[in-house]
GROMACS .gro file of N, CA, C and O in nm:
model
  412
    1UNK      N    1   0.084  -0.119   0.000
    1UNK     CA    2   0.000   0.000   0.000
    1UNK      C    3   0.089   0.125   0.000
    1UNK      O    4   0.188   0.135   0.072
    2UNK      N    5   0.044   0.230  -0.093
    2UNK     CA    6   0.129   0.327  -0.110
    2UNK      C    7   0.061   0.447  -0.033
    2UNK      O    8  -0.059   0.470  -0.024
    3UNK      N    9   0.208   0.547   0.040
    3UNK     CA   10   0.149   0.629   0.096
    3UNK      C   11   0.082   0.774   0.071
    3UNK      O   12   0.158   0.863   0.034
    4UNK      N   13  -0.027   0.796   0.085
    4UNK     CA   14  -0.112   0.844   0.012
    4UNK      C   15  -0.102   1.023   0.078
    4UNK      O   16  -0.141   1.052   0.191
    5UNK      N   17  -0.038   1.132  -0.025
    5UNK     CA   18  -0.013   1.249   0.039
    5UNK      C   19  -0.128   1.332   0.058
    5UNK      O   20  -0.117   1.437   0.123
    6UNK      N   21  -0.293   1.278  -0.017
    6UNK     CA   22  -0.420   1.399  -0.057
    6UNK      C   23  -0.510   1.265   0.116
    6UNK      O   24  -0.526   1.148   0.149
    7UNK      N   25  -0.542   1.446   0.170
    7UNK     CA   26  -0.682   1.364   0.269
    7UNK      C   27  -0.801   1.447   0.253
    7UNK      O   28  -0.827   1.550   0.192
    8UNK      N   29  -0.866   1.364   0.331
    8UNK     CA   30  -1.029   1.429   0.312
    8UNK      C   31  -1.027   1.564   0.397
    8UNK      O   32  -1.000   1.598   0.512
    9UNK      N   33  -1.066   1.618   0.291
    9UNK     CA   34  -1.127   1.808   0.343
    9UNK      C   35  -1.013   1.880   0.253
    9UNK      O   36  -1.033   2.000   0.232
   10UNK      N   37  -0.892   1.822   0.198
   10UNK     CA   38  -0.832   1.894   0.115
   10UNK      C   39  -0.877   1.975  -0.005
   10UNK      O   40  -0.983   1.928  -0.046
   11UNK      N   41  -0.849   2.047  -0.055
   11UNK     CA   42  -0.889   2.133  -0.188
   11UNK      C   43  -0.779   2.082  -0.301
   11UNK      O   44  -0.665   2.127  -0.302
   12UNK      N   45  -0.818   1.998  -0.381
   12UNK     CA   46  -0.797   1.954  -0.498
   12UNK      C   47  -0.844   1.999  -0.679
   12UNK      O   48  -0.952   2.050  -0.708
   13UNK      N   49  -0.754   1.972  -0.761
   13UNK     CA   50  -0.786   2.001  -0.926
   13UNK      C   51  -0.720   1.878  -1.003
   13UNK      O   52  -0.619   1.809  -0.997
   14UNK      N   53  -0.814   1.888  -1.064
   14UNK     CA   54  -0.860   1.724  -1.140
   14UNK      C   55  -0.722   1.736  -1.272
   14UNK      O   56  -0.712   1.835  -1.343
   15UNK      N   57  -0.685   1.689  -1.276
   15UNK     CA   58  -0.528   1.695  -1.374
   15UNK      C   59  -0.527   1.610  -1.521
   15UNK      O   60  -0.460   1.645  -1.618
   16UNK      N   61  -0.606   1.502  -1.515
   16UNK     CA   62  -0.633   1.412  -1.621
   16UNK      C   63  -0.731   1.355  -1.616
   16UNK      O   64  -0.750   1.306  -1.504
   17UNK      N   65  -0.834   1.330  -1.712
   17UNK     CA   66  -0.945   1.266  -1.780
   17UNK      C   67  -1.095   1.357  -1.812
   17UNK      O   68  -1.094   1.466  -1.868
   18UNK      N   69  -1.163   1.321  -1.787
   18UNK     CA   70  -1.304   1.360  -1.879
   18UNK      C   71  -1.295   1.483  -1.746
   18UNK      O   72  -1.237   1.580  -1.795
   19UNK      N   73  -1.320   1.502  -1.649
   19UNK     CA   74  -1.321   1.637  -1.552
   19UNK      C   75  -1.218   1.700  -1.558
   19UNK      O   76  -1.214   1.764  -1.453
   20UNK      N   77  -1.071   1.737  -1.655
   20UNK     CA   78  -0.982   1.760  -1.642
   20UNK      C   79  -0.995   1.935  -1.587
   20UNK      O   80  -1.112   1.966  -1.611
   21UNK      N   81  -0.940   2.025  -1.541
   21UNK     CA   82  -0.965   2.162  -1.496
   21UNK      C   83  -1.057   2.132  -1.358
   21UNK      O   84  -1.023   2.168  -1.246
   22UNK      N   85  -1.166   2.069  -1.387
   22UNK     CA   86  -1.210   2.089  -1.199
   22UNK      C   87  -1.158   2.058  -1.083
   22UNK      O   88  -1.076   1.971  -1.055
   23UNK      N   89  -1.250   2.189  -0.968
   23UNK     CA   90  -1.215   2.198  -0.875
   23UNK      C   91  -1.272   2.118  -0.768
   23UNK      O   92  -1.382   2.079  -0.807
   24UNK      N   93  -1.241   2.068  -0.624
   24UNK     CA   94  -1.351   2.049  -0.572
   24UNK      C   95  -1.300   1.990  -0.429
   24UNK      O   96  -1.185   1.948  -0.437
   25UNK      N   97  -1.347   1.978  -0.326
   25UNK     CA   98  -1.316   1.928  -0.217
   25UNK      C   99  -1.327   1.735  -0.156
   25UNK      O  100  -1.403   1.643  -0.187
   26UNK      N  101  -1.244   1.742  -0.088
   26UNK     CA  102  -1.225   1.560  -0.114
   26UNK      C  103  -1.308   1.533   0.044
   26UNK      O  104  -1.268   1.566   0.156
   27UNK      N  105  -1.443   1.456   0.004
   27UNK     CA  106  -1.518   1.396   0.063
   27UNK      C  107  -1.471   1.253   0.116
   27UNK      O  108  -1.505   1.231   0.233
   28UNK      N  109  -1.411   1.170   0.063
   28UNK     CA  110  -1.315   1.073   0.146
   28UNK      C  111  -1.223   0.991   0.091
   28UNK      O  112  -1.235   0.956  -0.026
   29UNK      N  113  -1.143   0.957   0.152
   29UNK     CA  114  -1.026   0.860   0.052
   29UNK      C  115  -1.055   0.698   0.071
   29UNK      O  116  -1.071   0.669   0.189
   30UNK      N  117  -1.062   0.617   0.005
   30UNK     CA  118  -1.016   0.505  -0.005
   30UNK      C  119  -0.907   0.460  -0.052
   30UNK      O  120  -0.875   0.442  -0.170
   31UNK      N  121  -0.814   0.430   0.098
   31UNK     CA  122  -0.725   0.386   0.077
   31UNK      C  123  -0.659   0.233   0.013
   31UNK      O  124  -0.540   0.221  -0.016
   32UNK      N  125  -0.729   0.158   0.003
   32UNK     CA  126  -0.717   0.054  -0.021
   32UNK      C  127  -0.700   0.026  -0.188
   32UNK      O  128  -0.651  -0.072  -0.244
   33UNK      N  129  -0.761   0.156  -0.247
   33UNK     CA  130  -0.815   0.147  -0.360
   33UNK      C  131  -0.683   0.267  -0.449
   33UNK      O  132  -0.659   0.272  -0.570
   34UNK      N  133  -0.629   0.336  -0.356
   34UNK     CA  134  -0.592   0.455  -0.434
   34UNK      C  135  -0.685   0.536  -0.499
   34UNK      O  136  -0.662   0.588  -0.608
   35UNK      N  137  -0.805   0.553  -0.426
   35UNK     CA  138  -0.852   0.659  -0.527
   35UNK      C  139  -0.920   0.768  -0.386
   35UNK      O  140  -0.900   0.760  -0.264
   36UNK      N  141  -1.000   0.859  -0.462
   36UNK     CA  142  -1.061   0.938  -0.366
   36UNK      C  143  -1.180   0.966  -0.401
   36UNK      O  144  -1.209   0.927  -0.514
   37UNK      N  145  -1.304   1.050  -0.314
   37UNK     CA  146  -1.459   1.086  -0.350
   37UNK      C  147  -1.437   1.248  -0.361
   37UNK      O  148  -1.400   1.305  -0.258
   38UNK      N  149  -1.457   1.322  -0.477
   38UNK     CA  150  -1.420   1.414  -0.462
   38UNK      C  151  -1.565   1.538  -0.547
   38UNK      O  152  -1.608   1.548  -0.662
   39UNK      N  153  -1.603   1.624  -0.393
   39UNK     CA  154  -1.747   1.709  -0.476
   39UNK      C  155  -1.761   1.738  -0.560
   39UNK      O  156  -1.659   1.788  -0.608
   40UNK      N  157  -1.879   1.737  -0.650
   40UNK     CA  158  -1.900   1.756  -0.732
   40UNK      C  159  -1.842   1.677  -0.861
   40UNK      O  160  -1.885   1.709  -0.972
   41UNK      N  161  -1.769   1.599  -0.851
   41UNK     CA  162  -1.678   1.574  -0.954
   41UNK      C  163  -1.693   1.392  -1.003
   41UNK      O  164  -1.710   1.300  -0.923
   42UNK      N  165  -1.682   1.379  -1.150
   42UNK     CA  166  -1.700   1.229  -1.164
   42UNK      C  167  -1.833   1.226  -1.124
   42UNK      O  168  -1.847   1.149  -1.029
   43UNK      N  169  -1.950   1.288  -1.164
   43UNK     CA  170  -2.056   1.201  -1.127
   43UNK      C  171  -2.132   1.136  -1.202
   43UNK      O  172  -2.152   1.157  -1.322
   44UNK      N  173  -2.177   1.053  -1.136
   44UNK     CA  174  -2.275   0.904  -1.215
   44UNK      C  175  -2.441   0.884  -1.151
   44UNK      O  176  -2.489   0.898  -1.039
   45UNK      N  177  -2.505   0.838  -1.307
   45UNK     CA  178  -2.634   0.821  -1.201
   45UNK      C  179  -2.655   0.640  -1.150
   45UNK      O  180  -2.611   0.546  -1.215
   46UNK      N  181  -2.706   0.634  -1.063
   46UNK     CA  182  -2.711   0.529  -0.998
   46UNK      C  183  -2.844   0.505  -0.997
   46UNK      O  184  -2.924   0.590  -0.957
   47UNK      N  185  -2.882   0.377  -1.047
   47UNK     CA  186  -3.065   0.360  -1.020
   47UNK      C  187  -3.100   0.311  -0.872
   47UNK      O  188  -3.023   0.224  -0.829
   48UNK      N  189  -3.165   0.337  -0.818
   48UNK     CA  190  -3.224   0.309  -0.672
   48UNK      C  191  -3.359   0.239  -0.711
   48UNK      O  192  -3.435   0.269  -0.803
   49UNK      N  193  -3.372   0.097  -0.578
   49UNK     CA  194  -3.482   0.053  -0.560
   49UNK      C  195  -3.579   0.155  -0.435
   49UNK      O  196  -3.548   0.266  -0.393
   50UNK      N  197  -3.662   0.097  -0.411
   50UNK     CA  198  -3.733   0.216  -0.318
   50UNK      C  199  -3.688   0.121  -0.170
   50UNK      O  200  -3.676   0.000  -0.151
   51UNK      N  201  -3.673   0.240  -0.083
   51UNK     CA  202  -3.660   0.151   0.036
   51UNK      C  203  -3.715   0.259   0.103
   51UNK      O  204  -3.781   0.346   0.046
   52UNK      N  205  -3.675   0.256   0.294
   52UNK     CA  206  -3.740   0.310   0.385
   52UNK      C  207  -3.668   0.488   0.333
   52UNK      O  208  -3.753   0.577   0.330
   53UNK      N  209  -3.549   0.521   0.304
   53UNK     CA  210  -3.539   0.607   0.327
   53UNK      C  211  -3.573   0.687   0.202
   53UNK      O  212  -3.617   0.801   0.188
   54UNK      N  213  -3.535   0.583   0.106
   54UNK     CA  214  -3.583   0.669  -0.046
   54UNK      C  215  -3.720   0.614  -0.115
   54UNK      O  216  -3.705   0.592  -0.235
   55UNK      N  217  -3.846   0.587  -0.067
   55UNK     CA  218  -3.951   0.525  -0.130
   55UNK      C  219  -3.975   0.571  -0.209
   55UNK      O  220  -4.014   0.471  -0.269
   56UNK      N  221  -3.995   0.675  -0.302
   56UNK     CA  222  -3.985   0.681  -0.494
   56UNK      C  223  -3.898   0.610  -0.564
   56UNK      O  224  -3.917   0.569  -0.679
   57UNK      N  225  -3.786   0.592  -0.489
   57UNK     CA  226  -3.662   0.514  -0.601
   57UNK      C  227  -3.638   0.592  -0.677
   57UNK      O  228  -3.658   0.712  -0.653
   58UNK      N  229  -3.577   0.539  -0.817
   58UNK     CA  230  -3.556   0.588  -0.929
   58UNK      C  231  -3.399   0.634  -0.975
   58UNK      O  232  -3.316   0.555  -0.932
   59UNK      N  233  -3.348   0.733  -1.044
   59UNK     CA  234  -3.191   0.771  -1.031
   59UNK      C  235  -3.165   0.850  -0.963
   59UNK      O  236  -3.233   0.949  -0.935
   60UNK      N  237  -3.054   0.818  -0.922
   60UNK     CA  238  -2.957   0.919  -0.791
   60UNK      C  239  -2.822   0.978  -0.864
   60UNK      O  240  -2.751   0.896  -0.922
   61UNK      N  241  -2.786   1.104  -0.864
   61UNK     CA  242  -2.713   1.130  -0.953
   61UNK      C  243  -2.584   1.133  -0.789
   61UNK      O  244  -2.621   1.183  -0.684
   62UNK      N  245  -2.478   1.085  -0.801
   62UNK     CA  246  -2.357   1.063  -0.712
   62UNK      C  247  -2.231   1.079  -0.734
   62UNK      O  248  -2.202   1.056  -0.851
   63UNK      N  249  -2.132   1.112  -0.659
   63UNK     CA  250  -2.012   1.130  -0.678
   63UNK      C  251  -1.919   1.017  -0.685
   63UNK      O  252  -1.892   0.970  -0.575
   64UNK      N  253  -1.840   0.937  -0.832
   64UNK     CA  254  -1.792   0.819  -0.817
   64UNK      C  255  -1.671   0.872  -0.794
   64UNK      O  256  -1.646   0.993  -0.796
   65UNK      N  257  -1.552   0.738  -0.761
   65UNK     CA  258  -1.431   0.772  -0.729
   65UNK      C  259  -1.343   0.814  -0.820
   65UNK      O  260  -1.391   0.796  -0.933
   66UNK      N  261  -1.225   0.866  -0.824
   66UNK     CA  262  -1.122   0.931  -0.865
   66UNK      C  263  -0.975   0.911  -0.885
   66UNK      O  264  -0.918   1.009  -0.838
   67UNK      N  265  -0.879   0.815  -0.942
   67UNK     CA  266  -0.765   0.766  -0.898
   67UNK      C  267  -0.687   0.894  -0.862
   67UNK      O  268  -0.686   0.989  -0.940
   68UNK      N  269  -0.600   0.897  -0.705
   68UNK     CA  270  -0.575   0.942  -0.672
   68UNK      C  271  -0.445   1.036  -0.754
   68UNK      O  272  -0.405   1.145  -0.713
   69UNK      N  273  -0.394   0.970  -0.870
   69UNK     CA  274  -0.294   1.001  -0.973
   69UNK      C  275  -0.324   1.051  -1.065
   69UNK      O  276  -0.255   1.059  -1.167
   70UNK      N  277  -0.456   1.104  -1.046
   70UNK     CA  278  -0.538   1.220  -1.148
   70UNK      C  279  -0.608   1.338  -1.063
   70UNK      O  280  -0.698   1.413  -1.101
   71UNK      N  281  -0.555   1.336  -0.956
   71UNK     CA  282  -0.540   1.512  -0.860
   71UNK      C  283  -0.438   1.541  -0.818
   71UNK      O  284  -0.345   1.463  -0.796
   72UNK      N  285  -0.441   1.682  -0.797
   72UNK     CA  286  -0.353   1.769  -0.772
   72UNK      C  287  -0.377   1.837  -0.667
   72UNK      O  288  -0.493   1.878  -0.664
   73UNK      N  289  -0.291   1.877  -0.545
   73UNK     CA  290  -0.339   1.936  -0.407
   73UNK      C  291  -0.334   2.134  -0.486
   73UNK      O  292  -0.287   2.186  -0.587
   74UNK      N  293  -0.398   2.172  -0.386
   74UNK     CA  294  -0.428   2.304  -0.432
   74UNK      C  295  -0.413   2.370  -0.311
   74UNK      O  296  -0.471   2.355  -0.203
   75UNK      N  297  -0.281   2.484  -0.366
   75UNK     CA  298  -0.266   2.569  -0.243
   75UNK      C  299  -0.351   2.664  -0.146
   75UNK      O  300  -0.434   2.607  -0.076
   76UNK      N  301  -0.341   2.776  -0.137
   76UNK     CA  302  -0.406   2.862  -0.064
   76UNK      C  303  -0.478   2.967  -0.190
   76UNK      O  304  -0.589   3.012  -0.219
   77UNK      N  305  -0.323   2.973  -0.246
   77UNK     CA  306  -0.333   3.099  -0.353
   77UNK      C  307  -0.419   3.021  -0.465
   77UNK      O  308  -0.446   3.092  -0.562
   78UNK      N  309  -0.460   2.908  -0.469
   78UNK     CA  310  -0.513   2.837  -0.584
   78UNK      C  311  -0.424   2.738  -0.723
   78UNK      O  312  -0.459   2.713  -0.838
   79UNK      N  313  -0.332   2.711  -0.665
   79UNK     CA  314  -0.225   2.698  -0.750
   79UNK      C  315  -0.181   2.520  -0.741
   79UNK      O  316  -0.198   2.479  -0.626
   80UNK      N  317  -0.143   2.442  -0.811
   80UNK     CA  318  -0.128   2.320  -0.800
   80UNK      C  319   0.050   2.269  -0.762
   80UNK      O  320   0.162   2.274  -0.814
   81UNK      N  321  -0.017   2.220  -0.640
   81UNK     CA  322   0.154   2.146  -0.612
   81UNK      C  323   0.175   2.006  -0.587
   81UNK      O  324   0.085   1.923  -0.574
   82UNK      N  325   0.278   1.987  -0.583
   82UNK     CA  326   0.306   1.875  -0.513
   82UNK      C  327   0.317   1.881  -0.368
   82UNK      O  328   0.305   1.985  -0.305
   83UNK      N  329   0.348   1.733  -0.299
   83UNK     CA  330   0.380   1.735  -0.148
   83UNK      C  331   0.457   1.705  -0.086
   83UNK      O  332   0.515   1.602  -0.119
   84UNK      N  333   0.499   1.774   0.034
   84UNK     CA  334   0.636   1.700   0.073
   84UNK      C  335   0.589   1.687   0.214
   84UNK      O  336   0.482   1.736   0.249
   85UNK      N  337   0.678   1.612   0.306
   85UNK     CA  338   0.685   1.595   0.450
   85UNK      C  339   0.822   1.637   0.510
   85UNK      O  340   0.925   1.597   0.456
   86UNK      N  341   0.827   1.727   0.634
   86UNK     CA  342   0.921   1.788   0.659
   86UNK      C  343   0.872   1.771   0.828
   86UNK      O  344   0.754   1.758   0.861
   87UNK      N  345   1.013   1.774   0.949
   87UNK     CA  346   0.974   1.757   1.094
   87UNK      C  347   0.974   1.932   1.104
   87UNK      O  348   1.060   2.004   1.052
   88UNK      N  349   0.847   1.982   1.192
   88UNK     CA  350   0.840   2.147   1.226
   88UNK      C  351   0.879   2.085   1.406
   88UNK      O  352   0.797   2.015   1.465
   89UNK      N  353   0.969   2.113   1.448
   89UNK     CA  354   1.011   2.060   1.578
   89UNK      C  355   0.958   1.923   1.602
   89UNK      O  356   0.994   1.838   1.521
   90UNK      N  357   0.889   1.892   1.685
   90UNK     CA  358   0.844   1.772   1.692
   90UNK      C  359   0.710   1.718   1.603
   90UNK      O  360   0.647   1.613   1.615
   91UNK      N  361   0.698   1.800   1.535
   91UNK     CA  362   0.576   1.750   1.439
   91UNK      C  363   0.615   1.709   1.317
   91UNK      O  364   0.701   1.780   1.265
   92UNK      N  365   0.580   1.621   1.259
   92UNK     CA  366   0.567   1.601   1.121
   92UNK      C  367   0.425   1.688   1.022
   92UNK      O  368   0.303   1.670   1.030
   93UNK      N  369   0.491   1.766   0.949
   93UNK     CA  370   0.429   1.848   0.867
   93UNK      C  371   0.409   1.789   0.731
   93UNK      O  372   0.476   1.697   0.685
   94UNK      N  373   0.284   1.866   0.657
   94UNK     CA  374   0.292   1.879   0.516
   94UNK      C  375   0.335   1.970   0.469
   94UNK      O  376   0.329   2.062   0.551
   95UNK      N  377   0.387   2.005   0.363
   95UNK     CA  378   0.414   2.144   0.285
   95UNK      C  379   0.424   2.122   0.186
   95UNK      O  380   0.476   2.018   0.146
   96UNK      N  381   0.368   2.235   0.091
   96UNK     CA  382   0.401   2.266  -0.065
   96UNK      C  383   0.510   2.278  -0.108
   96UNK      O  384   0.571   2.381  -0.076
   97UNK      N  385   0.584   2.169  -0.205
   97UNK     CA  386   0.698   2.185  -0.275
   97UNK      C  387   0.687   2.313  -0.397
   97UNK      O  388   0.781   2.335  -0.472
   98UNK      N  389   0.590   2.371  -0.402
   98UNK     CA  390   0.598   2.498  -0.491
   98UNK      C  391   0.600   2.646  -0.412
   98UNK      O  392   0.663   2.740  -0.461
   99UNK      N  393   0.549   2.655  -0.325
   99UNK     CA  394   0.557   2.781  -0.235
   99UNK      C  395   0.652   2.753  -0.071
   99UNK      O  396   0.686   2.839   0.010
  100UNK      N  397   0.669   2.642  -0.066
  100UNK     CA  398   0.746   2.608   0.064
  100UNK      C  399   0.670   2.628   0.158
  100UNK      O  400   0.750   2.631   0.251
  101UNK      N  401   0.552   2.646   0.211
  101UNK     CA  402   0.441   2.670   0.314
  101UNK      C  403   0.370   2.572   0.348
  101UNK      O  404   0.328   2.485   0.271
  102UNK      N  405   0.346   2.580   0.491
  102UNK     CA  406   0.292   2.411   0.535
  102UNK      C  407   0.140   2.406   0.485
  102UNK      O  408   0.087   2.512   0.452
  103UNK      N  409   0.082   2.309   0.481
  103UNK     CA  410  -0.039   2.313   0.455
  103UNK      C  411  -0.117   2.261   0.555
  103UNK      O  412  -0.240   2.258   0.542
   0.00000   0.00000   0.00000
């Protein structure tokens, strides 16, 4: 299992495939999978049977996953970087290898 530098609540931009340019916030990672759930983005409709919580059924339009090697972390300023890990005294930090600032 590889270690995975994007987590959930990060601000991400979609770098390769059919969403290429969007923006959007990462709703959760699956790690197991390498990929991530990310708003708004990749979505699919899903048909639903009716149950207790949805009794009309019908399509659900949803957010599918994302291989994690087709986003990009997004700075403050809006800008796409990579990631690094660096010790800030006793902490282990993230920071942007393009602006040098922790994230």
């Amino acid at each position: 299992m590889t270690k995975l530098k994007i987590k959930t609540g990060d601000t991400v931009k979609v770098i390769a495939g059919d969403n290429k340019g969007s923006e959007g916030k990462v709703l959760k990672v699956l790690k197991d999978k390498d990929r991530a759930i990310v708003e708004g983005i990749n979505m699919v409709k899903k048909h639903t049977k009716p149950s207790a919580q949805n009794p009309q059924g019908g399509i659900v339009e949803k957010e599918a996953s994302i291989h994690i090697s087709n986003l990009s972390l997004l700075t403050g300023k809006g800008e796409t970087t990579r990631v690094g890990y660096r010790m800030d005294g006793d902490n282990k930090v993230r920071f942007s290898k393009k602006s040098n600032e922790v994230i």
